[in-house]
Amino acid sequence: MTGTALTWQRLRDLTPADFEAAGNRWHAVSNRAAADAVRVGQALTAPLRETQRGEAATAAVRRLERLRRNYEYVRTECGLVRTTLNGLATDLAEPQRRLRQALDEAAELRFTVHPDGSVAYPASTVDTLLGSQDTPAGRADGRGALPLDLAPGPAVRPLNPHADKAQALADSIARAVRAAVEIDARYARTLHGLRAAKGLDVTQAVLADVRRDAADVRATARDYLVGLIPYEGSPAERKAWWDALPDEQRQEFLRIAPDLIGDLDGIPATIRDQANRTYLPILMAELASRGDPESQTKLEALRLIQDRLAQPGGLPMYLLDIGAEGNGRAVVAYGNPDTSRHVATYVPGLGTKLDAEFVEDTMVRAEDTALGAQDIDPSSASIIWLGYDAPLSADVASTGDADRGAPAYNSFMSGLTATNEAGNPHFTAIGHSYGSLTVGTAARQSGGIPGVDDIILLGSPGVGVQKAEDLGVGRDHVFVGAAENDPVTHLPAKDEALLAGPGAVIYGDVYDKNNDDLYFGKDPSSEAFGAQRFKTDPGPMPVMELGGFQAHSQYFTPGLDSESASNIARVVGGTSHRVTEEERR
Amino acid sequence: MAHEQSGGRHGPVLQHGRDPWAGASATAAELRVSAAEGRTGLGAGHDGLTARAAGLAAAAALAGVLTSWEDRLAAIRDECDHLSGTLRQATAHLGEVDTATAGAVAR
């Protein structure tokens, strides 16, 4: 037995639910403090501030403000105590279950478990080559270490057939106790930090403690919180889970583990937004503590996002995901996608990552789309979905990123269908550049892109299918914007590129008779593909007019290509019959 | 109800109405009761817990956490009590000596 006071008897007799019951009391105090904080503000401070002037009123208001901060302190910290106690109860239940199972087995076999955890077994008679032999009773000491850590057993083993079983049970008992001791120590440390500061002042140091406490509780009780989430379920099932969750548990997630639900498909947009706004400063602090340039790039982008979220006016923004994994994650909606009749979700392409350009350019494209669609039907929202790693340069582009992104995109869209309350909403998937391959790949998965009625492919290097009807929405619902001077829409097929090298853009015709095969399949703007090609501005010539990739980057922007931006808005806003048509290639 | 008591162009402007002070005093009294009830309920939820969870370091830590918050809630309760009293006094003495009231509140 270890030196702790937690014995197997105590673990056996423990009632973990006691901690849950105590946790409910902490929750009640936390709730009461939340209500009292509001009363201080509304029934005390506000009327005094509005109607009274003079030193007495100023002094009273200052003192009431201190009281209100006390209630905020109580609300937050007592909420943390509650989560910690729930986590403790949940985490202790598992070793207790394993212990009780071992004790039951020992009792069935008529073994005796001694106070020190050793297991005694009775004498037994066994048949051997030498005839029947009596083997003596014995006792096995528990070993808390995991099986792989154990030294090999003694060379001469007792013959008593009970010995192995007794040893296994003693080991199980010791391991269960050791696990409980570790859990106990972890939670004790966390609880220790949750003691109230003395007095009534809520100083900066106290507030810093509160932030540390929240991070500590998040780490300690993470398994418990993760265990509550139905990750295996469909987004619709997660939505049902969230709807059925008692309010106090929802608050627990929002306050303590916002990162666990901020990116969970099936959780309503307003909740994801609330969770991600809480998580944003936490993620920023984490990135700030890392020194590498990549983290600094992401941090800069998040700062810019934070500024935009705080700006008054403009379209309401919903932060549906943020993350530092891979090249960074950011999913932002302009307009509420759960209450809008029309929702577009735009997958960005080549070179997109969580950086300043993403915020200042890529996100603005989604905003422009929302504004355009709202001119047609005010009940429209538009989302920029950076929920995958796009390839960062053309020479590393393969279908791998699209293959990995497609299931994530479909899960996100499935979440939207579960949370949208507009009744028979109209969804549009937009893929730009490499993002069109991701959309095409998503459409090819079984069942297609959940909920999607129309697909728009912009500046596409091919979408992995040969015909528009293969995208699952009917060829009349596949729209293509391909600017004449957009070099990406003229990339040669992959095998042609291999044969001809970089010059294949120019010599493409030699290898591809109809010149309608692109890097990732049939040119979506071609006759053979059969989609609806809409008018776009041709854009500046890449070489002659020094346009570079400009023609590839202006489809969404009314100031640069109003024809294309209007056509996108028409499709997204549900009036696709009004797009201006362009002849196919 | 509000009436101006002037301090002229350069002095502080005093503007009082009796009702806000009286209402605030009553609310502070209710908050005192709320803090006291919360404190009692919290303690009651832990009766016997430490004994039943003997051997757990977390139970001992929880006992320390409980005591510290009972103290904090008692301090909040007393603060509400004090505020209720001073705000009531402010109603009674309003218009007499503003600075004296300020002194009492800020004490």
XYZ file of C-alpha atoms in Angstrom:
692
model
C 0.000 0.000 0.000
C 1.219 3.477 -0.769
C 1.733 6.019 1.956
C -1.600 7.681 1.368
C -4.572 7.482 3.629
C -6.811 6.341 0.793
C -7.245 2.607 1.346
C -9.191 0.167 -0.785
C -11.872 0.030 1.919
C -12.336 3.779 1.746
C -12.432 3.763 -2.015
C -15.005 0.959 -1.930
C -17.267 2.821 0.503
C -16.987 6.196 -1.123
C -20.121 7.800 -2.576
C -18.875 9.925 -5.475
C -22.390 11.333 -5.849
C -21.787 13.173 -2.547
C -19.476 15.489 -4.461
C -22.086 16.069 -7.107
C -24.625 16.954 -4.433
C -22.168 19.397 -2.868
C -21.470 20.741 -6.355
C -25.153 21.572 -6.753
C -24.912 23.825 -3.692
C -21.967 25.656 -5.221
C -23.947 26.021 -8.394
C -26.837 27.540 -6.431
C -24.494 30.074 -4.835
C -23.022 30.893 -8.236
C -26.484 31.449 -9.736
C -27.611 33.537 -6.804
C -24.519 35.718 -7.167
C -25.217 36.204 -10.874
C -28.735 37.414 -10.054
C -27.510 39.618 -7.199
C -24.860 41.214 -9.423
C -27.638 42.268 -11.789
C -29.665 43.675 -8.884
C -26.745 45.749 -7.671
C -26.336 47.205 -11.128
C -30.000 47.765 -11.920
C -31.641 48.467 -8.562
C -28.801 50.212 -6.733
C -26.043 51.700 -8.843
C -28.054 52.823 -11.858
C -30.758 54.818 -10.002
C -28.206 56.482 -7.743
C -25.967 57.341 -10.647
C -28.830 58.710 -12.737
C -30.601 60.771 -10.097
C -28.007 61.726 -7.531
C -25.032 64.041 -7.666
C -22.508 64.910 -5.041
C -19.911 63.270 -2.887
C -22.313 60.952 -1.070
C -23.664 59.532 -4.315
C -20.168 59.158 -5.817
C -18.914 57.326 -2.744
C -21.975 55.085 -2.677
C -21.633 54.208 -6.365
C -17.965 53.333 -5.883
C -18.763 51.070 -2.988
C -21.631 49.420 -4.853
C -19.319 48.745 -7.762
C -17.009 46.884 -5.407
C -19.988 44.850 -4.191
C -20.968 44.014 -7.760
C -17.438 42.827 -8.518
C -17.684 40.573 -5.476
C -20.771 38.935 -6.915
C -18.999 38.394 -10.241
C -16.133 36.831 -8.345
C -18.469 34.533 -6.410
C -20.344 33.607 -9.572
C -17.206 32.598 -11.482
C -15.263 30.856 -8.752
C -18.180 28.963 -7.220
C -19.065 27.809 -10.733
C -15.514 26.496 -11.046
C -15.804 24.650 -7.717
C -18.946 23.022 -8.992
C -17.325 21.801 -12.217
C -14.339 20.529 -10.266
C -16.582 18.525 -7.920
C -18.531 17.058 -10.847
C -15.266 16.075 -12.494
C -13.996 14.511 -9.273
C -17.198 12.475 -8.842
C -17.067 11.246 -12.440
C -13.360 10.457 -12.472
C -13.419 8.591 -9.126
C -16.325 6.399 -10.207
C -14.163 4.468 -12.692
C -11.439 3.152 -10.317
C -14.148 2.465 -7.765
C -16.017 0.358 -10.318
C -12.847 -1.624 -11.113
C -12.111 -2.123 -7.412
C -15.615 -3.361 -6.637
C -15.451 -5.761 -9.576
C -12.191 -7.235 -8.235
C -13.653 -7.519 -4.718
C -16.757 -9.278 -6.063
C -14.611 -11.768 -7.948
C -12.482 -12.408 -4.859
C -15.610 -13.032 -2.800
C -16.975 -15.469 -5.397
C -13.724 -17.435 -5.289
C -13.758 -17.353 -1.473
C -10.487 -15.440 -1.424
C -9.860 -13.045 1.432
C -8.829 -9.480 0.736
C -6.721 -8.223 3.623
C -6.644 -4.583 4.822
C -3.274 -4.089 3.103
C -4.781 -5.166 -0.219
C -3.149 -8.581 -0.377
C -5.357 -11.454 -1.472
C -5.268 -14.776 0.393
C -6.295 -17.979 -1.345
C -7.099 -21.358 0.179
C -5.125 -24.629 -0.034
C -5.938 -26.813 -2.984
C -5.348 -30.314 -4.335
C -4.017 -30.699 -7.868
C -3.386 -33.659 -10.137
C 0.213 -33.914 -11.328
C 2.323 -36.551 -13.040
C 3.248 -37.718 -9.573
C -0.408 -38.102 -8.621
C -2.584 -35.926 -6.419
C -0.672 -33.265 -4.507
C -1.785 -30.878 -1.806
C -0.712 -27.295 -2.413
C -0.602 -24.868 0.476
C -2.707 -21.740 0.900
C -0.974 -18.490 0.097
C -1.241 -14.765 -0.189
C -0.558 -12.420 -3.134
C 0.586 -8.834 -2.612
C -0.865 -6.270 -4.956
C 1.408 -4.497 -7.390
C 0.216 -1.093 -8.450
C 2.447 -0.846 -11.505
C 1.128 -1.609 -14.964
C 1.814 -5.155 -16.253
C 4.595 -4.023 -18.619
C 6.464 -2.322 -15.788
C 6.593 -5.477 -13.668
C 9.690 -7.569 -13.311
C 9.237 -11.204 -14.394
C 7.703 -13.393 -11.713
C 9.719 -15.860 -9.615
C 11.125 -18.789 -11.556
C 9.563 -21.365 -9.273
C 5.865 -20.652 -9.104
C 3.603 -22.149 -6.488
C 1.560 -24.955 -7.923
C -1.670 -23.810 -6.289
C -4.001 -22.999 -9.230
C -5.547 -20.107 -7.234
C -2.230 -18.288 -7.010
C -2.337 -16.617 -10.456
C -5.918 -15.480 -10.072
C -5.226 -14.119 -6.583
C -2.237 -12.224 -7.914
C -4.299 -10.717 -10.739
C -6.988 -9.595 -8.313
C -4.456 -8.116 -5.872
C -2.905 -6.219 -8.773
C -6.311 -4.926 -9.908
C -7.070 -3.702 -6.411
C -3.702 -1.979 -6.084
C -4.034 -0.356 -9.506
C -7.539 0.915 -8.801
C -6.369 2.478 -5.543
C -3.350 4.004 -7.219
C -5.519 5.535 -9.965
C -7.878 6.967 -7.345
C -4.946 8.430 -5.404
C -3.703 10.174 -8.543
C -7.136 11.567 -9.359
C -7.580 12.676 -5.769
C -4.226 14.479 -5.703
C -4.938 16.255 -8.998
C -8.334 17.500 -7.844
C -7.042 18.430 -4.398
C -4.463 20.697 -6.034
C -7.090 22.345 -8.208
C -9.508 22.792 -5.311
C -6.773 24.287 -3.201
C -6.465 27.106 -5.750
C -10.183 27.839 -5.567
C -10.165 29.206 -2.028
C -11.594 32.700 -1.745
C -9.267 35.631 -1.216
C -9.709 37.330 2.139
C -11.594 40.588 2.550
C -13.861 42.300 0.072
C -11.540 43.782 -2.519
C -11.450 42.277 -5.980
C -7.998 43.370 -7.064
C -6.166 42.806 -10.349
C -4.240 40.037 -8.607
C -7.515 38.354 -7.638
C -8.762 38.595 -11.219
C -5.516 37.104 -12.499
C -6.062 34.248 -10.057
C -9.549 33.719 -11.434
C -8.146 33.342 -14.946
C -5.529 30.862 -13.737
C -8.173 28.945 -11.807
C -10.370 28.616 -14.882
C -7.448 27.231 -16.897
C -6.577 24.844 -14.073
C -10.137 23.542 -13.745
C -10.333 23.182 -17.504
C -7.227 20.990 -17.468
C -8.206 18.926 -14.434
C -11.835 18.307 -15.338
C -11.293 18.033 -19.089
C -11.889 14.277 -19.268
C -15.151 14.711 -17.433
C -16.320 17.464 -19.796
C -15.130 15.636 -22.917
C -16.939 12.531 -21.709
C -20.245 14.402 -21.736
C -20.064 15.288 -25.440
C -21.642 12.860 -27.945
C -18.789 13.052 -30.462
C -19.936 9.819 -32.101
C -23.401 11.153 -32.822
C -24.502 13.002 -35.964
C -24.757 16.803 -35.828
C -28.533 16.392 -35.488
C -28.011 14.126 -32.469
C -25.598 16.646 -30.950
C -28.174 19.359 -31.448
C -30.728 17.191 -29.596
C -28.159 16.574 -26.832
C -27.477 20.291 -26.443
C -31.185 21.161 -26.442
C -31.823 18.615 -23.691
C -28.847 19.707 -21.565
C -29.801 21.477 -18.323
C -28.949 25.149 -18.415
C -26.306 24.814 -15.697
C -24.370 22.306 -17.773
C -24.571 24.514 -20.837
C -23.156 27.341 -18.749
C -20.419 25.007 -17.534
C -19.311 24.391 -21.115
C -19.592 28.030 -22.131
C -17.552 29.282 -19.199
C -15.035 26.550 -18.618
C -14.631 24.585 -21.834
C -15.706 26.910 -24.652
C -13.166 25.301 -26.981
C -14.963 21.963 -26.695
C -18.240 23.242 -28.133
C -17.079 26.193 -30.236
C -16.289 23.938 -33.188
C -18.910 21.283 -32.547
C -21.144 20.845 -35.597
C -24.786 20.686 -34.529
C -24.425 23.338 -31.818
C -26.494 26.469 -32.627
C -24.610 29.391 -34.189
C -25.299 31.815 -31.333
C -23.856 29.322 -28.828
C -20.792 28.583 -30.962
C -20.275 32.306 -31.339
C -20.519 32.862 -27.585
C -18.124 29.967 -26.887
C -15.574 31.101 -29.468
C -15.637 34.692 -28.256
C -14.826 33.377 -24.772
C -12.145 31.105 -26.178
C -10.573 33.756 -28.419
C -8.510 35.540 -25.703
C -7.473 32.164 -24.255
C -6.220 30.988 -27.647
C -4.481 34.324 -28.221
C -2.692 34.095 -24.872
C -1.576 30.583 -25.755
C -0.199 31.691 -29.137
C 1.481 34.716 -27.563
C 3.376 32.397 -25.236
C 4.841 30.496 -28.197
C 7.779 32.124 -29.888
C 7.620 30.704 -33.401
C 6.761 32.938 -36.382
C 3.793 30.760 -37.416
C 2.097 31.348 -34.068
C 2.723 35.066 -34.365
C 1.090 35.092 -37.820
C -1.989 33.355 -36.422
C -2.015 35.670 -33.415
C -1.973 38.731 -35.662
C -4.960 37.356 -37.591
C -6.880 36.649 -34.381
C -6.184 40.183 -33.155
C -7.663 41.554 -36.363
C -10.685 39.261 -36.000
C -11.114 40.417 -32.407
C -11.079 44.057 -33.585
C -13.719 43.334 -36.200
C -15.941 41.533 -33.699
C -15.778 44.571 -31.422
C -16.590 47.093 -34.163
C -20.094 48.508 -33.893
C -22.331 48.588 -36.954
C -21.964 46.446 -40.056
C -23.358 42.975 -40.490
C -23.674 40.877 -37.334
C -20.758 38.421 -37.198
C -20.866 34.905 -35.762
C -17.604 33.225 -34.878
C -18.301 29.553 -35.619
C -14.779 28.193 -35.182
C -11.287 29.340 -34.375
C -8.230 27.183 -33.858
C -4.473 27.065 -34.166
C -4.189 23.557 -35.610
C -2.499 23.153 -38.973
C -2.493 26.415 -40.911
C -5.143 27.754 -38.534
C -8.933 27.537 -38.469
C -11.523 30.272 -38.739
C -15.175 29.991 -39.672
C -17.069 33.262 -39.630
C -20.671 33.951 -40.589
C -22.023 37.318 -41.712
C -25.670 37.162 -40.701
C -27.138 34.408 -38.529
C -27.018 31.129 -40.482
C -29.592 29.540 -38.164
C -32.322 32.074 -38.831
C -31.579 32.917 -42.483
C -33.487 31.420 -45.407
C -30.419 31.629 -47.671
C -27.001 30.520 -46.458
C -23.790 30.364 -48.502
C -20.639 28.635 -47.270
C -17.473 29.584 -49.096
C -14.411 27.318 -49.128
C -11.248 29.287 -49.849
C -8.376 27.852 -51.821
C -4.689 27.873 -52.609
C -2.517 29.799 -50.193
C -5.271 30.485 -47.655
C -4.249 30.292 -44.025
C -5.043 32.107 -40.807
C -3.097 35.321 -41.382
C -3.761 39.041 -41.795
C -4.614 38.620 -45.473
C -7.308 36.107 -44.558
C -9.031 38.656 -42.333
C -8.546 41.642 -44.613
C -9.329 39.968 -47.901
C -10.793 36.448 -47.733
C -13.264 37.246 -44.952
C -14.352 40.401 -46.754
C -15.355 38.272 -49.747
C -17.890 36.443 -47.573
C -19.094 39.760 -46.194
C -19.562 41.133 -49.723
C -21.518 38.022 -50.666
C -23.790 38.466 -47.627
C -24.399 42.125 -48.466
C -25.187 41.287 -52.105
C -27.535 38.440 -51.200
C -29.299 40.539 -48.560
C -30.114 43.107 -51.234
C -32.082 40.329 -52.906
C -33.486 38.699 -49.763
C -32.681 40.229 -46.353
C -32.890 36.754 -44.831
C -29.433 35.773 -46.132
C -26.171 34.844 -44.434
C -22.746 34.058 -45.828
C -19.971 32.054 -44.196
C -16.244 31.876 -44.818
C -15.174 28.340 -43.956
C -11.467 27.854 -43.261
C -12.062 24.497 -41.610
C -9.236 22.679 -43.380
C -5.639 23.078 -44.471
C -5.550 24.413 -48.019
C -2.320 23.808 -49.947
C -0.032 26.788 -49.497
C 1.527 26.765 -52.962
C 0.699 25.346 -56.376
C 3.667 22.994 -56.505
C 2.468 21.065 -53.438
C -1.159 20.955 -54.505
C -2.508 17.429 -54.686
C -5.978 16.093 -53.989
C -4.916 15.175 -50.418
C -5.986 18.412 -48.763
C -9.353 18.319 -50.533
C -9.816 14.683 -49.488
C -9.174 15.651 -45.875
C -11.243 18.835 -46.037
C -14.327 17.341 -47.671
C -15.608 15.298 -44.695
C -15.061 18.267 -42.371
C -16.996 20.517 -44.751
C -19.853 18.028 -44.993
C -19.986 17.714 -41.225
C -20.183 21.495 -40.927
C -22.959 21.669 -43.514
C -24.797 18.840 -41.796
C -24.589 20.907 -38.602
C -26.151 23.853 -40.415
C -29.055 21.739 -41.615
C -29.596 20.603 -38.010
C -29.522 24.094 -36.498
C -31.227 26.170 -39.223
C -34.718 27.134 -38.123
C -35.853 28.950 -41.262
C -37.830 25.976 -42.569
C -36.719 24.557 -45.916
C -33.655 26.825 -46.183
C -31.686 27.339 -49.398
C -27.978 26.487 -49.074
C -25.226 27.341 -51.535
C -21.730 25.846 -51.495
C -19.078 28.139 -52.944
C -15.607 26.893 -53.826
C -12.909 29.261 -54.980
C -9.666 28.118 -56.574
C -8.491 24.908 -54.833
C -11.589 25.272 -52.622
C -13.693 24.287 -55.645
C -11.898 20.923 -55.642
C -12.729 20.588 -51.935
C -16.379 21.360 -52.684
C -16.322 18.917 -55.620
C -14.776 16.228 -53.426
C -17.394 16.863 -50.710
C -20.169 16.598 -53.307
C -18.878 13.202 -54.432
C -19.142 11.699 -50.962
C -22.116 9.497 -50.283
C -25.209 11.649 -49.914
C -23.440 14.720 -51.327
C -23.068 17.979 -49.418
C -25.809 18.013 -46.767
C -28.574 20.509 -47.461
C -26.912 22.105 -50.478
C -29.156 23.231 -53.341
C -26.722 25.227 -55.479
C -22.979 25.054 -56.077
C -20.773 27.896 -57.316
C -17.274 27.151 -58.627
C -14.974 30.141 -59.033
C -11.517 30.296 -60.581
C -11.488 26.522 -60.571
C -8.511 24.317 -61.518
C -10.976 21.403 -61.873
C -13.232 19.831 -59.251
C -12.426 16.130 -59.562
C -15.486 15.215 -61.637
C -16.013 15.270 -65.391
C -19.621 16.480 -65.463
C -21.733 18.975 -63.543
C -24.409 16.389 -62.809
C -21.844 14.365 -60.835
C -22.001 17.042 -58.113
C -25.411 15.817 -56.980
C -27.516 18.988 -57.273
C -28.467 18.788 -60.957
C -26.495 20.516 -63.703
C -28.842 23.512 -63.687
C -27.755 24.225 -60.131
C -24.021 24.222 -60.773
C -22.700 27.709 -61.574
C -19.244 28.568 -62.784
C -17.307 31.819 -62.776
C -14.161 31.596 -64.905
C -12.569 34.918 -65.839
C -10.949 34.886 -69.229
C -7.631 36.104 -67.837
C -7.645 33.907 -64.721
C -4.608 31.647 -65.281
C -5.846 29.042 -62.789
C -8.813 28.287 -65.056
C -6.353 27.540 -67.864
C -4.008 25.228 -65.978
C -3.196 22.188 -68.083
C -4.207 18.728 -66.948
C -1.859 17.180 -64.398
C -0.436 14.623 -66.863
C -0.005 17.314 -69.513
C 1.871 19.453 -67.033
C 4.196 16.537 -66.348
C 4.892 16.098 -70.039
C 5.324 19.718 -70.942
C 6.587 21.368 -67.777
C 5.693 24.910 -66.867
C 5.244 25.910 -70.520
C 2.171 23.695 -70.781
C -0.105 26.633 -70.105
C 0.936 27.979 -73.480
C 1.259 24.693 -75.316
C -1.790 23.107 -73.687
C -3.561 22.690 -77.013
C -0.918 20.331 -78.318
C -1.683 17.747 -75.642
C -5.384 18.340 -75.043
C -7.351 18.418 -78.260
C -10.402 20.299 -76.980
C -8.374 22.154 -74.364
C -10.989 21.347 -71.694
C -8.977 19.268 -69.241
C -7.612 21.174 -66.237
C -5.260 20.270 -63.416
C -7.895 18.443 -61.360
C -10.241 17.235 -64.117
C -12.574 18.663 -66.727
C -12.689 22.464 -66.963
C -15.952 23.377 -65.177
C -16.518 26.201 -67.656
C -16.336 23.816 -70.603
C -19.167 22.641 -72.817
C -18.382 19.050 -71.854
C -18.751 19.765 -68.118
C -22.200 21.249 -68.730
C -22.600 23.729 -65.854
C -24.171 27.207 -66.025
C -21.312 29.577 -66.755
C -22.067 33.117 -65.651
C -20.530 36.376 -66.832
C -17.499 37.772 -65.073
C -15.133 40.578 -65.820
C -12.210 39.164 -67.836
C -9.732 40.793 -65.453
C -6.297 42.103 -66.417
C -4.078 39.922 -68.588
C -1.537 38.098 -66.435
C 1.456 38.982 -68.634
C 0.647 41.866 -70.943
C -1.183 43.978 -68.344
C 1.007 42.784 -65.470
C -2.171 41.451 -63.890
C -0.518 38.433 -62.325
C -3.238 36.518 -60.512
C -5.513 39.558 -60.166
C -8.199 38.044 -62.435
C -8.211 34.999 -60.129
C -8.863 37.082 -57.018
C -11.700 39.469 -57.834
C -14.788 37.287 -58.347
C -16.385 38.276 -55.033
C -15.471 41.936 -55.041
C -18.155 44.327 -56.330
C -15.605 47.125 -56.761
C -13.435 45.003 -59.087
C -15.914 42.666 -60.758
C -19.495 43.746 -60.123
C -20.777 41.360 -62.804
C -19.391 38.307 -60.995
C -20.259 39.556 -57.480
C -23.861 40.235 -58.600
C -24.149 36.796 -60.156
C -22.882 35.158 -56.973
C -25.419 37.185 -54.955
C -28.236 36.158 -57.312
C -27.497 32.456 -56.850
C -27.014 32.779 -53.077
C -30.136 34.965 -52.703
C -32.329 32.423 -54.478
C -32.723 34.155 -57.865
C -30.312 32.089 -59.925
C -32.623 32.371 -62.976
C -31.426 35.989 -63.199
C -27.690 35.319 -63.589
C -26.131 36.786 -66.720
C -24.967 33.894 -68.865
C -21.612 33.465 -70.533
C -20.830 31.095 -73.355
C -19.041 27.962 -72.224
C -15.509 27.256 -73.324
C -38.620 64.916 -6.504
C -35.102 65.854 -7.452
C -34.067 69.295 -6.509
C -30.905 71.222 -7.067
C -28.788 72.405 -4.202
C -26.308 74.540 -5.692
C -22.655 74.811 -5.378
C -22.469 77.657 -7.830
C -20.410 77.714 -10.936
C -17.267 76.279 -9.438
C -18.350 74.022 -6.595
C -19.793 70.479 -6.911
C -23.425 70.301 -7.916
C -25.590 68.486 -5.422
C -28.650 66.814 -6.789
C -30.672 64.535 -4.525
C -33.969 62.759 -4.483
C -35.103 60.795 -1.475
C -36.638 57.790 -3.222
C -33.512 56.368 -4.845
C -31.732 56.271 -1.476
C -34.659 54.612 0.267
C -35.091 52.093 -2.546
C -31.383 51.337 -2.546
C -31.412 50.795 1.204
C -34.256 48.290 0.896
C -32.525 46.431 -1.940
C -29.297 46.256 0.060
C -31.263 44.729 2.937
C -32.653 42.084 0.590
C -29.156 41.358 -0.707
C -28.029 40.883 2.885
C -30.674 38.191 3.316
C -29.666 36.597 0.011
C -25.990 36.412 1.013
C -26.909 34.908 4.387
C -29.184 32.301 2.801
C -26.581 31.386 0.222
C -23.961 30.950 2.904
C -26.199 28.729 5.051
C -27.261 26.586 2.109
C -23.685 26.078 1.015
C -22.532 24.897 4.435
C -25.501 22.553 4.807
C -24.601 20.866 1.518
C -21.322 19.670 3.000
C -22.568 18.191 6.276
C -20.760 14.942 6.925
C -19.050 14.982 3.546
C -15.530 15.198 4.939
C -16.199 12.252 7.252
C -17.756 10.115 4.514
C -14.907 10.921 2.117
C -12.195 10.304 4.707
C -8.810 9.620 3.202
C -9.383 11.847 0.190
C -7.073 14.832 -0.009
C -9.704 16.478 -2.205
C -12.250 16.295 0.616
C -9.833 18.034 2.980
C -9.093 20.661 0.331
C -12.822 21.147 -0.216
C -13.299 21.806 3.495
C -10.727 24.608 3.255
C -12.422 25.988 0.136
C -15.789 25.922 1.880
C -14.525 27.839 4.922
C -12.909 30.506 2.750
C -16.113 31.111 0.788
C -18.257 31.089 3.918
C -15.989 33.885 5.134
C -16.306 35.775 1.862
C -20.098 35.424 1.820
C -20.192 36.604 5.451
C -18.138 39.653 4.440
C -20.569 40.333 1.570
C -23.511 39.887 3.939
C -22.012 42.380 6.405
C -21.234 44.808 3.608
C -24.869 44.702 2.454
C -25.948 45.260 6.047
C -23.671 48.254 6.366
C -24.755 49.682 2.994
C -28.413 49.259 3.880
C -27.892 51.201 7.110
C -25.875 54.004 5.545
C -28.223 54.399 2.608
C -31.154 54.624 5.041
C -29.288 57.298 6.974
C -28.646 59.150 3.760
C -32.412 59.319 3.218
C -32.939 60.701 6.710
C -30.181 63.259 6.704
C -30.398 64.281 3.103
C -29.828 67.907 2.503
C -28.114 68.408 5.836
C -24.470 67.664 5.338
C -23.607 65.836 2.142
C -19.987 65.390 2.977
C -20.814 63.733 6.299
C -22.823 61.114 4.440
C -20.002 60.644 1.990
C -17.708 59.995 4.925
C -20.057 57.376 6.330
C -20.432 55.580 3.037
C -16.771 55.581 2.286
C -15.795 54.397 5.724
